[in-house]
XYZ file of N, CA, C and O in Angstrom:
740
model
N -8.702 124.614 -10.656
C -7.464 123.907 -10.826
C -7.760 122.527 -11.411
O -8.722 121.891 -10.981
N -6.995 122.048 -12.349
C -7.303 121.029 -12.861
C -6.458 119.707 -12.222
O -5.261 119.673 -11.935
N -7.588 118.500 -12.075
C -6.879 117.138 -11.302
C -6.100 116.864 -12.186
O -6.522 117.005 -13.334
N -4.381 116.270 -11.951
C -3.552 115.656 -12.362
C -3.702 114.217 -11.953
O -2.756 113.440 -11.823
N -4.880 113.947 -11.775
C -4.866 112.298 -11.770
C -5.215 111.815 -13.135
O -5.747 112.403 -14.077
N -4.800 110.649 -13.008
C -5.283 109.977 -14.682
C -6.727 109.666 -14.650
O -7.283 109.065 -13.732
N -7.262 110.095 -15.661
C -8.805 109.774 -16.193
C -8.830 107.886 -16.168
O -9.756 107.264 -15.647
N -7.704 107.260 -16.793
C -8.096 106.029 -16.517
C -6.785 104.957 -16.042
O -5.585 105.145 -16.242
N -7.346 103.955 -15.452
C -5.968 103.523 -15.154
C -4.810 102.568 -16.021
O -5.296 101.979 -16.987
N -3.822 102.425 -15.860
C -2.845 101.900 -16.381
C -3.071 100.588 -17.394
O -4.024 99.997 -16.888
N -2.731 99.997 -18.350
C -3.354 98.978 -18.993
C -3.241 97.823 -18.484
O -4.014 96.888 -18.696
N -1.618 97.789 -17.299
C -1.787 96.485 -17.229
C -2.734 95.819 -15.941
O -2.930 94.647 -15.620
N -3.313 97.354 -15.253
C -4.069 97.258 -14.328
C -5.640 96.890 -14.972
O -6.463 96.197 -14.373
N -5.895 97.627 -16.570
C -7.176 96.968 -16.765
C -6.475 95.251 -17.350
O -6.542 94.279 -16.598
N -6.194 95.208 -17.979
C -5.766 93.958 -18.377
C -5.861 92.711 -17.197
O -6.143 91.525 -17.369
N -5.524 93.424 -15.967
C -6.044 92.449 -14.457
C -7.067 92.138 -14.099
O -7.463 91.097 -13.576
N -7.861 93.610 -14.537
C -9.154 93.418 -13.973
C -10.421 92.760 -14.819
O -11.523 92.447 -14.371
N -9.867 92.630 -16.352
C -10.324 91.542 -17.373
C -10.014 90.690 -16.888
O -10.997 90.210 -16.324
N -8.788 89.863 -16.650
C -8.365 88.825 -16.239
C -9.367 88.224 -14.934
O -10.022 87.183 -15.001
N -9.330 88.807 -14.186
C -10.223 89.149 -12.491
C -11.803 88.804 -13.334
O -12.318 87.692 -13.445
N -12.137 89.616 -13.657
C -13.586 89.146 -14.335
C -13.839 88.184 -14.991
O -14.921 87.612 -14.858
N -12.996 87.808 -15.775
C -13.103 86.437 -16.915
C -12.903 85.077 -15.383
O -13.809 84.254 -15.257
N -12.279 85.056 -14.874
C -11.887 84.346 -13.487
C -13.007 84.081 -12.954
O -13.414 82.920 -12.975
N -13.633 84.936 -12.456
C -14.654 84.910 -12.110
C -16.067 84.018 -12.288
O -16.803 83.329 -11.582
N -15.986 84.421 -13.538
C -16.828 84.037 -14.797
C -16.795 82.614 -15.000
O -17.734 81.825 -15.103
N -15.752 82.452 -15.034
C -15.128 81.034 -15.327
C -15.729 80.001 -14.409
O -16.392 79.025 -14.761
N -15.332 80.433 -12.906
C -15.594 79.911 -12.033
C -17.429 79.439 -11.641
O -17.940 78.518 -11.004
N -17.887 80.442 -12.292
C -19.567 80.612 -12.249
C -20.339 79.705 -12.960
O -20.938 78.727 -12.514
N -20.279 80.087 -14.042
C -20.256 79.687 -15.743
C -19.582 78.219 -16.616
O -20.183 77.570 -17.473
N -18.273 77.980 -16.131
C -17.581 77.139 -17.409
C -17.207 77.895 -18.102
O -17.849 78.943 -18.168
N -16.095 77.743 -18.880
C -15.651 78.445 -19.245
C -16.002 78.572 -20.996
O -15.336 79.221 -21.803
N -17.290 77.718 -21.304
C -17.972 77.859 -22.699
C -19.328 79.182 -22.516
O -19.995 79.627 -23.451
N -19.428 79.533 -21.248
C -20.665 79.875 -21.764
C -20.861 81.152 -21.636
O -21.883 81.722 -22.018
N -19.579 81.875 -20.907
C -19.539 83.320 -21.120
C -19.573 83.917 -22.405
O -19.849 83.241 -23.397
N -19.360 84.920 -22.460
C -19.542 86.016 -23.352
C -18.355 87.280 -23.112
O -17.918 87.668 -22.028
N -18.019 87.744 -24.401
C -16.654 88.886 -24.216
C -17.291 89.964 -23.604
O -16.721 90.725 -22.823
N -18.563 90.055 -23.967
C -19.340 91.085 -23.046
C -19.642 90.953 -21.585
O -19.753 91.831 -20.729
N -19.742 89.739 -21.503
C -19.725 89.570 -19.922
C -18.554 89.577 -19.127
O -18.600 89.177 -17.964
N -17.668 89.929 -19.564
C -16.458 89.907 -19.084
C -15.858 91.599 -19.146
O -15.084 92.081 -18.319
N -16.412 92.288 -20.289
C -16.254 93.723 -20.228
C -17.279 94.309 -19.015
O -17.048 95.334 -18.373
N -18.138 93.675 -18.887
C -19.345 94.243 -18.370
C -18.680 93.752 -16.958
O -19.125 94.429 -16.031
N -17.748 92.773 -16.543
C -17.927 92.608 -14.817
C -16.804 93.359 -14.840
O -16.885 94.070 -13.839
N -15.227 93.745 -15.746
C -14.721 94.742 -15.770
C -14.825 96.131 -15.613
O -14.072 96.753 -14.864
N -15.788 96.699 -16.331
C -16.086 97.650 -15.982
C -15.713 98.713 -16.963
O -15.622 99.920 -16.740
N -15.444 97.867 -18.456
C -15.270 98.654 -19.430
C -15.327 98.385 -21.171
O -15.369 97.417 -21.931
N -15.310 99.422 -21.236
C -15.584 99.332 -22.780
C -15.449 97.567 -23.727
O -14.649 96.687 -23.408
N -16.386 97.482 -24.791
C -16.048 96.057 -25.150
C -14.379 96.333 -26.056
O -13.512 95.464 -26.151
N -14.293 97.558 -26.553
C -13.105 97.728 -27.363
C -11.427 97.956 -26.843
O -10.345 98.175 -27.388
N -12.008 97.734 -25.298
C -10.599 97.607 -24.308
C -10.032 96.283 -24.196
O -8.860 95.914 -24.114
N -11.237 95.586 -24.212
C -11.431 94.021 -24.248
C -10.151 93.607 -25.714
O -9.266 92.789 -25.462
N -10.199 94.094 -26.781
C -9.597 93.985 -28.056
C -8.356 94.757 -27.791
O -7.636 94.765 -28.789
N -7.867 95.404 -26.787
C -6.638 95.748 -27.069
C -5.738 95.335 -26.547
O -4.546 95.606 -26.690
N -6.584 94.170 -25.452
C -5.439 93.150 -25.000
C -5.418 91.553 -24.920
O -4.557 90.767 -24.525
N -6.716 91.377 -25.453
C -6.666 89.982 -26.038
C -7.413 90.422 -27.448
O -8.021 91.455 -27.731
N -7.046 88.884 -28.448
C -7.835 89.151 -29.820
C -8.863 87.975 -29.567
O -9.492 88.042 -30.623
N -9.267 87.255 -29.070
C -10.417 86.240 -28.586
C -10.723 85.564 -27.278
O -9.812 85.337 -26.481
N -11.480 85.363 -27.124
C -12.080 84.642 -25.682
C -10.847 83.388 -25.618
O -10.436 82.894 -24.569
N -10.493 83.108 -26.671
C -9.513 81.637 -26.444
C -8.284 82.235 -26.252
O -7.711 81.697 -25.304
N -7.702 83.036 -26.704
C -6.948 84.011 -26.412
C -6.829 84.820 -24.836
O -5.758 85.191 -24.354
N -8.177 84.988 -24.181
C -8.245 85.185 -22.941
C -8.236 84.178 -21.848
O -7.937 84.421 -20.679
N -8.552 83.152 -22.279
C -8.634 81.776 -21.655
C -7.187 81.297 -21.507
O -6.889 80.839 -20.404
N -6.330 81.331 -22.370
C -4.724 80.971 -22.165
C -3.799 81.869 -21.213
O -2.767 81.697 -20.564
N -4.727 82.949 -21.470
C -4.097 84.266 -20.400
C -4.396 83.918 -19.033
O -3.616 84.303 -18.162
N -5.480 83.199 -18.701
C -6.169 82.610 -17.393
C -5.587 81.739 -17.248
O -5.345 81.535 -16.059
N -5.047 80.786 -18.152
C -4.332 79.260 -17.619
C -2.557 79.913 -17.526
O -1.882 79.453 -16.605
N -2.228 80.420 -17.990
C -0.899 81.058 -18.004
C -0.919 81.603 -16.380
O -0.221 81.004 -15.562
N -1.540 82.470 -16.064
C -1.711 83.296 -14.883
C -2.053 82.582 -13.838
O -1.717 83.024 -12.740
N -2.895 81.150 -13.910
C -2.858 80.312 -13.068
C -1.538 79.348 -12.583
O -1.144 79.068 -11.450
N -1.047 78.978 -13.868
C 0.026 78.480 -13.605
C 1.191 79.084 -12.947
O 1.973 78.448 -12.240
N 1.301 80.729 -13.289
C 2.448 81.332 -12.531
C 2.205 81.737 -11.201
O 3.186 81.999 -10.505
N 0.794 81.856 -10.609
C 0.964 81.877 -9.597
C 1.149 80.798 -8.515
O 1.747 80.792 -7.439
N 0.317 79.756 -9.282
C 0.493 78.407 -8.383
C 2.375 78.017 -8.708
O 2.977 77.369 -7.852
N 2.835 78.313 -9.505
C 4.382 77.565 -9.381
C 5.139 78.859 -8.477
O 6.225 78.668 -7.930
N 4.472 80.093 -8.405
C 5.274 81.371 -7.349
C 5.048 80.100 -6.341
O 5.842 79.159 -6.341
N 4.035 80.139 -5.584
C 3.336 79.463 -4.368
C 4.508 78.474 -3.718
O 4.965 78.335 -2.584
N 4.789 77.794 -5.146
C 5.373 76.616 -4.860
C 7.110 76.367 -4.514
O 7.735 75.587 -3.796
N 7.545 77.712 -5.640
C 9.151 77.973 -5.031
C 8.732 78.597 -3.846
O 9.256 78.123 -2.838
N 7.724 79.778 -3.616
C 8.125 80.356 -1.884
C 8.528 79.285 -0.764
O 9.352 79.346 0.149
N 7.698 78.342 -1.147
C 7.361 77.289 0.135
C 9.057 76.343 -0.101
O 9.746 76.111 0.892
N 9.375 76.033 -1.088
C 10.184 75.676 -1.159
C 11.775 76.109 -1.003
O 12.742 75.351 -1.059
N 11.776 77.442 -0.805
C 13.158 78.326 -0.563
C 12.944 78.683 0.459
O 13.918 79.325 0.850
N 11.728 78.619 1.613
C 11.892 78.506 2.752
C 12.224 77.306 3.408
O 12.776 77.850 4.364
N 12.324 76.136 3.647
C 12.970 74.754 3.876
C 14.135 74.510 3.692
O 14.810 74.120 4.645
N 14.907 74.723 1.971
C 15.908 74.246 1.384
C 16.061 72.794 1.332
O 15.385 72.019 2.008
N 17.230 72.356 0.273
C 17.288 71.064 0.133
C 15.963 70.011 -0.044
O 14.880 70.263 -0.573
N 16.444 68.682 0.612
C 15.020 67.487 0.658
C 13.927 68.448 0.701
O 13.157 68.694 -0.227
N 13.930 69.028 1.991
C 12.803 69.214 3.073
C 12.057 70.492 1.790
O 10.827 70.525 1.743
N 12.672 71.232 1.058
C 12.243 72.507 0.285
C 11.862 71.478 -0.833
O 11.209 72.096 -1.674
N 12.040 69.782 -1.294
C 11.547 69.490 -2.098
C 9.878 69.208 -1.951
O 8.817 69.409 -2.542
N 10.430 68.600 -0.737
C 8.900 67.934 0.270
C 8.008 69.173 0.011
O 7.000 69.162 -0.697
N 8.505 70.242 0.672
C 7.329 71.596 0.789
C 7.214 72.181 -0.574
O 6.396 73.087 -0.407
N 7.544 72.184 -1.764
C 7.554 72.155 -2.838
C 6.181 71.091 -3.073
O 5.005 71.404 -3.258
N 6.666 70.041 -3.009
C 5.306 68.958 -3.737
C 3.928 69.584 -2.825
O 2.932 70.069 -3.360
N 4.117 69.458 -1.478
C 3.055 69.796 -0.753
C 2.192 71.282 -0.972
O 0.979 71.487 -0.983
N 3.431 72.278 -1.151
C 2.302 73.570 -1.701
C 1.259 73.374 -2.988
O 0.135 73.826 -3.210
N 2.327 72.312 -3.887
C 1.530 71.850 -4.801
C 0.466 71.610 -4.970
O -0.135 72.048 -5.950
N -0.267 70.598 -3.783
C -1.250 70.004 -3.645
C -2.112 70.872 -2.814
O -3.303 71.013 -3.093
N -1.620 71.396 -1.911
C -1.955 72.757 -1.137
C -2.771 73.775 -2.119
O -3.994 73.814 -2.255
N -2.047 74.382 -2.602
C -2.613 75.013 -4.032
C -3.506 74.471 -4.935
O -4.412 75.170 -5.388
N -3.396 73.540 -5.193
C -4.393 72.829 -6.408
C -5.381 72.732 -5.567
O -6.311 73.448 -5.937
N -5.652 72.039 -4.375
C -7.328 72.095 -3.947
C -7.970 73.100 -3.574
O -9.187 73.257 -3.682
N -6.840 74.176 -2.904
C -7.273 75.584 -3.069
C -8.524 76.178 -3.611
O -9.530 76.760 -3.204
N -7.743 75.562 -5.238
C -8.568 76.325 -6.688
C -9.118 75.062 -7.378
O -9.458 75.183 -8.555
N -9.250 73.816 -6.754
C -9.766 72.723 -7.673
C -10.686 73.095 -8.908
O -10.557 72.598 -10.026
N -11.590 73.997 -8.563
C -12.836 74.146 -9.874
C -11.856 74.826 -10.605
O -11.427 74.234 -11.596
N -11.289 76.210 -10.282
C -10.899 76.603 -11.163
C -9.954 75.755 -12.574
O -10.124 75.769 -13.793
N -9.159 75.220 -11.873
C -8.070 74.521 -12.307
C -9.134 73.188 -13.285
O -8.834 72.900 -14.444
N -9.938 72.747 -12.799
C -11.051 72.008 -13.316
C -11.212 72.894 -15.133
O -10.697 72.817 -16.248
N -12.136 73.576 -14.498
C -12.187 74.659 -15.633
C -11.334 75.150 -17.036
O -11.507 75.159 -18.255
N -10.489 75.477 -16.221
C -9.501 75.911 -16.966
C -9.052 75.013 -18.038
O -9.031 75.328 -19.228
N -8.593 73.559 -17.418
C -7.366 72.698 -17.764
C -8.392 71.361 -18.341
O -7.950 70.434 -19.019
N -9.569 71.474 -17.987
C -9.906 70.099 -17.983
C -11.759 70.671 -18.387
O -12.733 70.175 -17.819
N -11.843 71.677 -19.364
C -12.957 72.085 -19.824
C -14.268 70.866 -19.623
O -15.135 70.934 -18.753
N -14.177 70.087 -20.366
C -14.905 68.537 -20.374
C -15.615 68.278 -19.390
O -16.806 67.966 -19.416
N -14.727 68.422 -18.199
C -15.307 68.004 -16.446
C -16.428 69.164 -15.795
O -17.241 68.855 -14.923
N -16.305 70.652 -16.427
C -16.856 71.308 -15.918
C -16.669 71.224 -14.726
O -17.720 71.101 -14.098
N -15.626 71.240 -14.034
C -15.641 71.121 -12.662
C -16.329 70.454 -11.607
O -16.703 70.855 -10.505
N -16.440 69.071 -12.323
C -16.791 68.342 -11.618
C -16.327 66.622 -11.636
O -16.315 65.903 -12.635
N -16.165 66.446 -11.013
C -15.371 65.150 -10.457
C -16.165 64.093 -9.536
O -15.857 63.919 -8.357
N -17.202 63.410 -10.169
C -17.693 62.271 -9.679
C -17.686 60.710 -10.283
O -18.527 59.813 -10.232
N -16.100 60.812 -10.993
C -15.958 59.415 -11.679
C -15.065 58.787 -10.696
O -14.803 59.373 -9.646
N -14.607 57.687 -10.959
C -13.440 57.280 -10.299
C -12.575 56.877 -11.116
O -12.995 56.460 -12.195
N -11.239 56.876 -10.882
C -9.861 56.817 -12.303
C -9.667 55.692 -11.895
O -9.158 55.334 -10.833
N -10.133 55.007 -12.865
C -10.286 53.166 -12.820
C -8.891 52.855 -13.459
O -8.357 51.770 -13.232
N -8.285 53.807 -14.268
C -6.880 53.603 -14.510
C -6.171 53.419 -12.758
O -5.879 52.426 -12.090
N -6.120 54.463 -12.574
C -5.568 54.066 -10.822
C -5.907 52.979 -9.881
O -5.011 52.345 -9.325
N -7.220 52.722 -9.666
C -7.656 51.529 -9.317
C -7.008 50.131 -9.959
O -6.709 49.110 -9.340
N -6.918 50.319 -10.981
C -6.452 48.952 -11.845
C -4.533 48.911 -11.290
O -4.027 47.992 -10.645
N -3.936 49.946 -11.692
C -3.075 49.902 -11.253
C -2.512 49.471 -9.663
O -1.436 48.907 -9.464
N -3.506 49.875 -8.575
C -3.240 49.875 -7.788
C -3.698 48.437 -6.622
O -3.420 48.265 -5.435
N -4.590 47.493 -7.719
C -4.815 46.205 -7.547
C -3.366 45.299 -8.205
O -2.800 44.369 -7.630
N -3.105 45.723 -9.174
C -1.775 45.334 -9.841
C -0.478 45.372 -8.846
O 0.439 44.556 -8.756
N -0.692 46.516 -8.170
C 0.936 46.827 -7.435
C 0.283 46.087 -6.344
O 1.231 45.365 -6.035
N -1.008 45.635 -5.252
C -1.059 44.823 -4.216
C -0.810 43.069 -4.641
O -0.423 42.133 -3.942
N -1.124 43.120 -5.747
C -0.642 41.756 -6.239
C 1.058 41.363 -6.149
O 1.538 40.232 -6.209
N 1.645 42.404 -6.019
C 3.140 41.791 -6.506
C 3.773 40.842 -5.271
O 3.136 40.878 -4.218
N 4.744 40.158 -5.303
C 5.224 39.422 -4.287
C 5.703 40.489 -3.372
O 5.668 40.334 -2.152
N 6.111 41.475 -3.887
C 6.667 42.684 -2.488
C 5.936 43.545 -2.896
O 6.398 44.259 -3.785
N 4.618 43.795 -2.445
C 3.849 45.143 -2.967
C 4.404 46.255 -2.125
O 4.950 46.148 -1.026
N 4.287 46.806 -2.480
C 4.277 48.831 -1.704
C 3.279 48.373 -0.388
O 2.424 47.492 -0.486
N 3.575 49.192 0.936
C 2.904 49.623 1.994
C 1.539 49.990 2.010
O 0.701 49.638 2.840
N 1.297 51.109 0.514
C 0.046 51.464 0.120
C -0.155 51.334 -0.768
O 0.416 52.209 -1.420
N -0.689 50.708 -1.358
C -0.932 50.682 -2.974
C -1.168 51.229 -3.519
O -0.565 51.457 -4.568
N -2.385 51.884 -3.077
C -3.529 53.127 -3.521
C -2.549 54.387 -4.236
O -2.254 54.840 -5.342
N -2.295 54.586 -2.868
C -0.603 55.590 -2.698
C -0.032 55.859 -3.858
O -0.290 56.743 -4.674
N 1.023 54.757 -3.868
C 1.927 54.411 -4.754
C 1.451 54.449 -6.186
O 2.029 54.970 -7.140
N 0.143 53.722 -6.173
C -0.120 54.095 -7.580
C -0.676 55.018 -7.995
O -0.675 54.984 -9.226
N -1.434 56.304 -7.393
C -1.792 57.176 -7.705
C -0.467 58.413 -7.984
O -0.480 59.330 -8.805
N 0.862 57.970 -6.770
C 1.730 58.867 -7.513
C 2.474 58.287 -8.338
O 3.113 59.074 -9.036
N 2.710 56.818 -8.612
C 3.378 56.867 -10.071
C 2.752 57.110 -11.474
O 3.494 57.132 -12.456
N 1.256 57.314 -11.616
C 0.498 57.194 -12.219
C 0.643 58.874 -12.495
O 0.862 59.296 -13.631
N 0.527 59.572 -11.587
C 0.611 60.896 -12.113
C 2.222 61.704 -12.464
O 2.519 62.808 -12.921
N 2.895 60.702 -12.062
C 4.489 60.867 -12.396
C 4.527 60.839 -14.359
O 4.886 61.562 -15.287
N 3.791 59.264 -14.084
C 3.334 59.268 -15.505
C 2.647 59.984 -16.713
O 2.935 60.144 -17.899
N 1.843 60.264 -16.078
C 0.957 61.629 -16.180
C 1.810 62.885 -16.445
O 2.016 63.346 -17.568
N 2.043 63.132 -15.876
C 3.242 64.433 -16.225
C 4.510 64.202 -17.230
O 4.627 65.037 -18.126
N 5.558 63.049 -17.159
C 5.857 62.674 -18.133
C 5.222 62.954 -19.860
O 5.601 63.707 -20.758
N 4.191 62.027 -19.767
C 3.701 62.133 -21.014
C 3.419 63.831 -21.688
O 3.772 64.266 -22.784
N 2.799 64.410 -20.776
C 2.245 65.235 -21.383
C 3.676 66.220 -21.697
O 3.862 66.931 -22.684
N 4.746 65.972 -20.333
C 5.822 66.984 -20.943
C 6.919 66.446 -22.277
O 8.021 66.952 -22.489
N 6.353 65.398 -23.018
C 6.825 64.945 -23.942
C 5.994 65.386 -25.492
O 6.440 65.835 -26.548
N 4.715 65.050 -25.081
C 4.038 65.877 -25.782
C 4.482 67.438 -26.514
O 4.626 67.888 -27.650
N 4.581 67.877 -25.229
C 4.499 69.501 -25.572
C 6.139 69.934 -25.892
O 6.648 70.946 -26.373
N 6.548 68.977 -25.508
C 8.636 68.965 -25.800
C 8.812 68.176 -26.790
O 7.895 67.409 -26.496
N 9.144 67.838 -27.509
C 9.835 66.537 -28.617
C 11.161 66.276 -28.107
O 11.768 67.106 -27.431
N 11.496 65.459 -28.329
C 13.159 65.020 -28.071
C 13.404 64.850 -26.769
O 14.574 64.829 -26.388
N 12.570 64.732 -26.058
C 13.078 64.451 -23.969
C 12.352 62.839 -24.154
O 12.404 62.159 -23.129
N 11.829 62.329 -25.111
C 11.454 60.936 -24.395
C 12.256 60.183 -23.446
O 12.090 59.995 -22.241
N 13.237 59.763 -24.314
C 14.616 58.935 -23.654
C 14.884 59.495 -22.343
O 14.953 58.753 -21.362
N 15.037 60.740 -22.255
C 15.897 61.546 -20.783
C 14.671 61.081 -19.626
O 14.889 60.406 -18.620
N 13.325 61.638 -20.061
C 11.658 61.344 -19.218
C 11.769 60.006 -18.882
O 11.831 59.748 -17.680
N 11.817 58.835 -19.915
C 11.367 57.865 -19.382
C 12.326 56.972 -18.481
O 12.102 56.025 -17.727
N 13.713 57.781 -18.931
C 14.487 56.871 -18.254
C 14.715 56.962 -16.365
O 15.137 56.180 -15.514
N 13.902 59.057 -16.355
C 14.009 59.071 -15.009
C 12.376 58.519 -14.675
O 12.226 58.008 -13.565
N 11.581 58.571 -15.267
C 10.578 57.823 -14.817
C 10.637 56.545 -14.211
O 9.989 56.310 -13.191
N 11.738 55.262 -15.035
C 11.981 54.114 -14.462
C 12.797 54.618 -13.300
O 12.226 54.471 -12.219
N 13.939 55.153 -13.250
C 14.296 55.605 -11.673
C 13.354 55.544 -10.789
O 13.522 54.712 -9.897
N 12.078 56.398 -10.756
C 11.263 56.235 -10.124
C 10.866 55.353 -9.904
O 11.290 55.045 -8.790
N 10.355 54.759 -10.204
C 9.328 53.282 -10.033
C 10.457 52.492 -9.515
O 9.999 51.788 -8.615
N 12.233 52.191 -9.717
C 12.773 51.692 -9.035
C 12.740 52.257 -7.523
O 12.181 51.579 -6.661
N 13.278 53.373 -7.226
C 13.055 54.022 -5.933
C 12.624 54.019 -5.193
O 13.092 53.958 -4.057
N 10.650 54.134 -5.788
C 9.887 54.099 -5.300
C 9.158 52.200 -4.461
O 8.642 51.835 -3.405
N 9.530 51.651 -5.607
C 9.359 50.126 -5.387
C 9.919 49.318 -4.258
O 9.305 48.764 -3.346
N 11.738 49.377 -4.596
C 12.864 48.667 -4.308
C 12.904 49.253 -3.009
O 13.603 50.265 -2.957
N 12.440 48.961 -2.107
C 12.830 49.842 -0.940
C 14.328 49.204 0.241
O 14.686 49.881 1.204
């Protein structure tokens, strides 16, 4: 009698398990120094399977930062539609951070190739800032604090201007919100 099981499995199940291997890899390696073969080879298949769902390693690498990002922002509505309102914003930012140290190298890796996953400088931008905000006649409670999250408020801003055209005005104007908000207490 002949098996009615499938000889191989589903594509988007190999397509995972590329994904799963390149991950891996990433994490080991950096993400310069693999090989498409090393990534078929921790898969567990052909190099020409490799080509039928990405067309380059940079091509597989966006598939890794894509897939990172959707799961860390799943992470981040769950936590947040369990709370609701403020409190689902609060647990929102916090899965955030929750998540990101999670996967720090990865996310290293991925997003920030250069560092190789590693982080032994100090962001003298923040420091500077955050001697600046203890200077003021009404400084912030924490400085450190304060300036590390307006700094990455900033941080995010920019880059979603970057990758958007035409939101400057709308970004920066809630950015100054912030820094009032955050300041003016």
């Amino acid at each position: 009698m002949k098996s009615t099981a499938p000889r191989t499995k589903p594509s988007d199940e190999r397509r995972t398990d590329l994904l799963d291997a390149a991950e891996e890899l990433v994490q080991n390696q950096g993400a310069e120094r693999f090989t498409v073969e090393d990534v078929t080879t921790g898969a567990g298949v052909a190099k020409g399977t490799f080509y039928l769902h990405f067309t380059s390693k940079g091509d597989l690498l966006d598939a890794l930062r894509d897939r990172y990002v959707r799961r860390f922002a799943e992470v981040q509505l769950s936590a947040a539609r369990v709370e609701g309102g403020v409190a689902g914003v609060r647990a929102w930012m916090r899965a955030g951070v929750t998540e990101y140290l999670r996967d720090v190298r990865l996310h290293d890796v991925l997003f920030h190739p250069s560092t190789r996953g590693e982080r032994d400088t100090p962001n003298t931008v923040v420091d500077t800032f955050a001697e600046f905000l203890a200077s003021l006649d009404s400084p912030p409670a924490d400085p450190e604090t304060t300036a590390l999250i307006l700094y990455s408020a900033m941080h995010g801003v920019t880059e979603h201007i970057v990758h958007t055209p035409g939101t400057d005005d709308r970004l920066l104007a809630g950015l100054d919100r912030l820094v009032v908000s955050v300041l003016e207490v």
